[in-house]
Short mmCIF file of C-alpha atoms in Angstrom, two decimals:
data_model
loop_
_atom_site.label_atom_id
_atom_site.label_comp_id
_atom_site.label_asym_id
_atom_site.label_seq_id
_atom_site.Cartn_x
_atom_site.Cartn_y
_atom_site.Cartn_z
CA UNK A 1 86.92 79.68 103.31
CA UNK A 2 85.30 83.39 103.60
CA UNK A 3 83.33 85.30 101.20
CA UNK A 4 81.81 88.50 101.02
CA UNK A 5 79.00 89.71 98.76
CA UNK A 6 77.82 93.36 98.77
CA UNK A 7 74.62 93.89 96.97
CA UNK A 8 74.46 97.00 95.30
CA UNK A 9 77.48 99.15 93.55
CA UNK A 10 75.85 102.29 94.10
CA UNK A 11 72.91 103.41 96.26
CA UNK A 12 71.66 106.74 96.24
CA UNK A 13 69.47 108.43 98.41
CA UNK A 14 68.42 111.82 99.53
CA UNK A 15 69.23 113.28 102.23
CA UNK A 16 67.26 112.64 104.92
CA UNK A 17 66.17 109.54 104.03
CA UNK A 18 66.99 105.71 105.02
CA UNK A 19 70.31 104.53 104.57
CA UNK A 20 70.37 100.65 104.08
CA UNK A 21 73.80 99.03 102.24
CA UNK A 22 73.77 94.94 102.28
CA UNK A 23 76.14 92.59 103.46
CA UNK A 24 76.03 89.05 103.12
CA UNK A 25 78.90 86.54 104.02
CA UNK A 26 79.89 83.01 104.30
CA UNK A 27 82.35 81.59 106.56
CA UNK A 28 83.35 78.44 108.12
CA UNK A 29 83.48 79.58 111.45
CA UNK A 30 81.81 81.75 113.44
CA UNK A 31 82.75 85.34 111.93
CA UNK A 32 84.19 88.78 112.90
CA UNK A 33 82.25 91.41 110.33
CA UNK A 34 83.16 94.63 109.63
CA UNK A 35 82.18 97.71 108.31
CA UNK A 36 84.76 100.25 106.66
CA UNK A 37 84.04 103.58 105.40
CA UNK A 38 86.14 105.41 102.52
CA UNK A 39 85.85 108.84 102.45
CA UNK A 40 87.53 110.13 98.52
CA UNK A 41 91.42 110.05 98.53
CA UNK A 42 91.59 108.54 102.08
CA UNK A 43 92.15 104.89 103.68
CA UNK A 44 89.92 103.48 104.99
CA UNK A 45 88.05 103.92 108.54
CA UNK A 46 86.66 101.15 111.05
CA UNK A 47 82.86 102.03 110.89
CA UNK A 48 81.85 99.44 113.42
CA UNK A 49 82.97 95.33 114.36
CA UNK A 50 80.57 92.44 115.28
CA UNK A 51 82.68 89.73 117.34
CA UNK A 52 80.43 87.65 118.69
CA UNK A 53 79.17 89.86 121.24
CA UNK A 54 75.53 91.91 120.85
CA UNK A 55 73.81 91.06 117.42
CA UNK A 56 73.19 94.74 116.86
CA UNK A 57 76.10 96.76 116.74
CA UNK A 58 76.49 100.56 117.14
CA UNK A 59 79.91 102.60 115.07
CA UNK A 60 80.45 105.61 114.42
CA UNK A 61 78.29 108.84 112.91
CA UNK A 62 75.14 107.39 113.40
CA UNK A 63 75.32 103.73 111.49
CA UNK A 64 74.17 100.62 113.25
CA UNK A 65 74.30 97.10 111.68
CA UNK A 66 72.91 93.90 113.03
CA UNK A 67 74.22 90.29 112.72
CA UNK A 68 71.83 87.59 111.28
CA UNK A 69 73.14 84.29 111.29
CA UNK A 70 69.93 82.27 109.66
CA UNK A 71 70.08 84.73 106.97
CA UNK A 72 74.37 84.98 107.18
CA UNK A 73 74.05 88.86 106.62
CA UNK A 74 75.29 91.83 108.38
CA UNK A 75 73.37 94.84 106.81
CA UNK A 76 74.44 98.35 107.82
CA UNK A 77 71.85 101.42 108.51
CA UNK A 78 71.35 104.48 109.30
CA UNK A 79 68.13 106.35 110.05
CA UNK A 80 68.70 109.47 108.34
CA UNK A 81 71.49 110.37 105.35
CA UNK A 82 73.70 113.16 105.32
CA UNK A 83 75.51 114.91 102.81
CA UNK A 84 78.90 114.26 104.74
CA UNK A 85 78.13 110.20 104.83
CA UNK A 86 78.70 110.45 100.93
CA UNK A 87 81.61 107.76 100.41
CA UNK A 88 82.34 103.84 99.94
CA UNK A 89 81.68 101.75 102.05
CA UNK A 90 83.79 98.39 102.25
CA UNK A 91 82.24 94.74 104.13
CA UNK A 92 84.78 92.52 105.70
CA UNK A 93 84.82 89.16 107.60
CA UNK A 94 87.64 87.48 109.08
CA UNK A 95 86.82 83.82 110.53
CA UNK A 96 87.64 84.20 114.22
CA UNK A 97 89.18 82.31 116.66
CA UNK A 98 90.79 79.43 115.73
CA UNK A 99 90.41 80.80 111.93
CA UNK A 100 92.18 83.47 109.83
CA UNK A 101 92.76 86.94 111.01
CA UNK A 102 92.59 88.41 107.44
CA UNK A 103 89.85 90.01 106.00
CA UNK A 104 88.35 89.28 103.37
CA UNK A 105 86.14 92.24 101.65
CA UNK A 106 83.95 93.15 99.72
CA UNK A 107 84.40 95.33 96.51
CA UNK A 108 82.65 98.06 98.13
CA UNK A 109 79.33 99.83 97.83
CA UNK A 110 79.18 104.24 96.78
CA UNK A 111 76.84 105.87 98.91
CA UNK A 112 75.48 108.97 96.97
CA UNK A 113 73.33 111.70 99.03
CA UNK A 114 71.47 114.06 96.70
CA UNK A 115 70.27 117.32 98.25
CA UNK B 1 95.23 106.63 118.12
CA UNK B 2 96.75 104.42 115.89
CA UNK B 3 98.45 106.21 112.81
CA UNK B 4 99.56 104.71 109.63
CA UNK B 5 101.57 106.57 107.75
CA UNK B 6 102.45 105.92 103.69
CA UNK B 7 106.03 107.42 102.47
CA UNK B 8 103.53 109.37 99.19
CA UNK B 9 100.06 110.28 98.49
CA UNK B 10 100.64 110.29 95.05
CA UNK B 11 103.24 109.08 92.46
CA UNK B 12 104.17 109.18 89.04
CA UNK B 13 106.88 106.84 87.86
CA UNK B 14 107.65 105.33 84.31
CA UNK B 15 107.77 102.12 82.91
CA UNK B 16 110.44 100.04 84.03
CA UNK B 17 111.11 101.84 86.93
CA UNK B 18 111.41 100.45 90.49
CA UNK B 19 109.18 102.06 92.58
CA UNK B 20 109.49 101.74 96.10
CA UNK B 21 106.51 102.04 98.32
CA UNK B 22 107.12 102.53 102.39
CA UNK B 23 104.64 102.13 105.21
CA UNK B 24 104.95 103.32 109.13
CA UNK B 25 102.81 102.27 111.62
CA UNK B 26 103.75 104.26 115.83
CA UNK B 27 101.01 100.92 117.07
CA UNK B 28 103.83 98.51 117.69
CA UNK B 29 100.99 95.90 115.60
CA UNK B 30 102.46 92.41 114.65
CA UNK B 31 100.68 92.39 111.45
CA UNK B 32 101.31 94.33 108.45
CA UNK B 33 99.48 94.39 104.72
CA UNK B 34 99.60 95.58 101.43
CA UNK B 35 96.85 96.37 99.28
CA UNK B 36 95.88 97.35 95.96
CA UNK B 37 92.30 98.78 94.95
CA UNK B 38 91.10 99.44 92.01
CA UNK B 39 87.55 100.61 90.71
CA UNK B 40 84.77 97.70 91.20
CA UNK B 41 87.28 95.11 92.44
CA UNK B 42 87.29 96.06 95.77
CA UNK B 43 90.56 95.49 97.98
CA UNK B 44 93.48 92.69 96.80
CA UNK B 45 95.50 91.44 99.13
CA UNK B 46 99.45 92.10 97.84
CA UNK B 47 101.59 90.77 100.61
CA UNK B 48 101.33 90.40 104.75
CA UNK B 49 103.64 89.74 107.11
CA UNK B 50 103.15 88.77 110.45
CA UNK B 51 106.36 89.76 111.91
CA UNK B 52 109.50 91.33 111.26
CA UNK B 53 111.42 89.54 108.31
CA UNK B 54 108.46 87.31 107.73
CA UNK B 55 106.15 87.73 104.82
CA UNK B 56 103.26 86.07 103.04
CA UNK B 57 102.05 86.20 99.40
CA UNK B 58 98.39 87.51 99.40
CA UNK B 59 96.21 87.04 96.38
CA UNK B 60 98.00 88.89 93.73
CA UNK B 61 102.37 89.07 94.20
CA UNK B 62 102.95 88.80 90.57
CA UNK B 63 105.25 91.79 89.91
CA UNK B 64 105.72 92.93 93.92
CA UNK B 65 108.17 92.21 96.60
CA UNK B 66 108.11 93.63 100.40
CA UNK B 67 110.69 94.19 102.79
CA UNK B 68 110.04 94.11 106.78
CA UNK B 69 113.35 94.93 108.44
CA UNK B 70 111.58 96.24 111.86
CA UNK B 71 108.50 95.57 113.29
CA UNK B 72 107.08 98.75 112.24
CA UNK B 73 107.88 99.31 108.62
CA UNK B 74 106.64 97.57 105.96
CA UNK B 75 107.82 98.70 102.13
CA UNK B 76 106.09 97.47 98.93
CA UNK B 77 108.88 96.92 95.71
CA UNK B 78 107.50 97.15 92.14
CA UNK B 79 110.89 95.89 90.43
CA UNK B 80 109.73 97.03 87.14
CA UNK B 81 106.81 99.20 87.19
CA UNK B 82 104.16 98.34 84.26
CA UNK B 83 101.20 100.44 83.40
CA UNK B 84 98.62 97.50 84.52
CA UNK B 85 100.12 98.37 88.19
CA UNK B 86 98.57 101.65 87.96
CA UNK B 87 96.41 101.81 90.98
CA UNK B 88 95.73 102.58 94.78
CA UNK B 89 97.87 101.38 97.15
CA UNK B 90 96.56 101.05 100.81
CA UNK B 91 99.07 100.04 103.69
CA UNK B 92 97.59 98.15 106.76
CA UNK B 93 98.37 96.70 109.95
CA UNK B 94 96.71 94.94 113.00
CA UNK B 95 97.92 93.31 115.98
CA UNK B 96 96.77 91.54 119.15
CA UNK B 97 96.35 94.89 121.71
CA UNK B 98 94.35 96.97 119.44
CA UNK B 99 92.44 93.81 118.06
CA UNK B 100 93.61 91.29 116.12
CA UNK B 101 91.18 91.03 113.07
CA UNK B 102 90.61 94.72 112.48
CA UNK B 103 92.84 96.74 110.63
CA UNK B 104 94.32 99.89 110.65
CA UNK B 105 94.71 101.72 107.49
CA UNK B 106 97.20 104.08 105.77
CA UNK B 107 95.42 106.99 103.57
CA UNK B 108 96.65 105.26 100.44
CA UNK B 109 98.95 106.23 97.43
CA UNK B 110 98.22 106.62 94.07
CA UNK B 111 100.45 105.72 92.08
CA UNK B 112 100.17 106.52 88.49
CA UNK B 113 102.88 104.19 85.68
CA UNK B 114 103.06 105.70 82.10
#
């Protein structure tokens, strides 16, 4: 079985400023995490994947996240907000090989960016 | 790129209504999914189906049905639409060449029941 907690409903920051959103999972096999961004009134976007390869992962428009498996998390950051990275952001784990290839997600944190 | 394609972005239908949903995907992906979101709940899984006239009941069928007839469509059915099936509806898919556990998503419809 595969869960998926995300900390936080809402964060807000200002722009500029550290971006930090919290993912932790469990999972009964070694995991595939993902990080999905939702801009308003669109699907949703890969961000970036863990699958078992580098701990610390690189996606898209500046986020990184990094895989710990003593603390089973799989936070995502980025250095500096921008207005434009205002959206929700969705957690996801899948179990892997030799597991299930559907997701399971979290219910999604809203990144706010005040000015 | 991958596209995804969903037949509305937004809808209005009555009660009692069937409503039919439709989903394209151009990535040739074995896997296709059906979602619903809603505020604070995060993403429910409907229906999948992992190939054409397969399907699989996700976490909440009550009140859907799906239809896969080729590999490449995949169309939700509300038989009778209620107002508690007001909500977003996200089409995805997946398959083995793009990656098998990360999905490819539709830009949603909203479909509104009064």
């Amino acid at each position: 079985a595969q869960s998926v907690t995300q900390l936080g409903s809402h964060v807000s920051v200002s722009e500029g400023a550290l971006v930090l959103l919290r993912c932790n999972y469990s999972s009964s096999v070694p995991p595939y995490l993902f990080w999905y961004v939702q801009y308003p009134n669109q699907g949703l976007q890969l961000l970036l994947k863990y699958t078992s390869a580098a701990t610390l992962v690189k996606g898209i428009n500046g986020f990184e996240a990094e895989f710990k498996k003593s603390e089973t998390s799989f936070h995502l950051t980025k250095p500096s907000a921008h207005m434009s990275d205002a959206a929700e952001y969705f957690c996801a784990v899948s179990e892997g090989t030799g597991g299930s290839y559907i997701p399971t997600f979290g219910r999604g944190t809203s990144l706010i960016v005040h000015p | 790129d991958v596209k995804v394609t969903q037949s509305s972005r937004y809808l209005v239908k009555r009660t009692g209504e069937k409503v039919f949903l439709e989903c394209v995907q151009d990535m040739d992906h074995e896997n296709m999914f059906w979602y619903r979101q809603d505020p604070g709940l995060g993403l429910r899984l409907i229906y999948f189906s992992y190939d054409v006239k397969m399907k699989e009941k996700g976490d909440i069928p009550e009140g859907y049905s799906v239809s896969r007839e080729k590999k490449e469509r995949f169309s939700l059915i509300l038989e009778s639409a209620s107002t508690n099936q007001t909500s977003m509806y996200l089409c995805a898919s997946s398959g083995a060449l793009a990656g098998l556990y990360e999905q490819y998503f539709g830009p949603g419809t909203r479909l509104t029941v009064t």
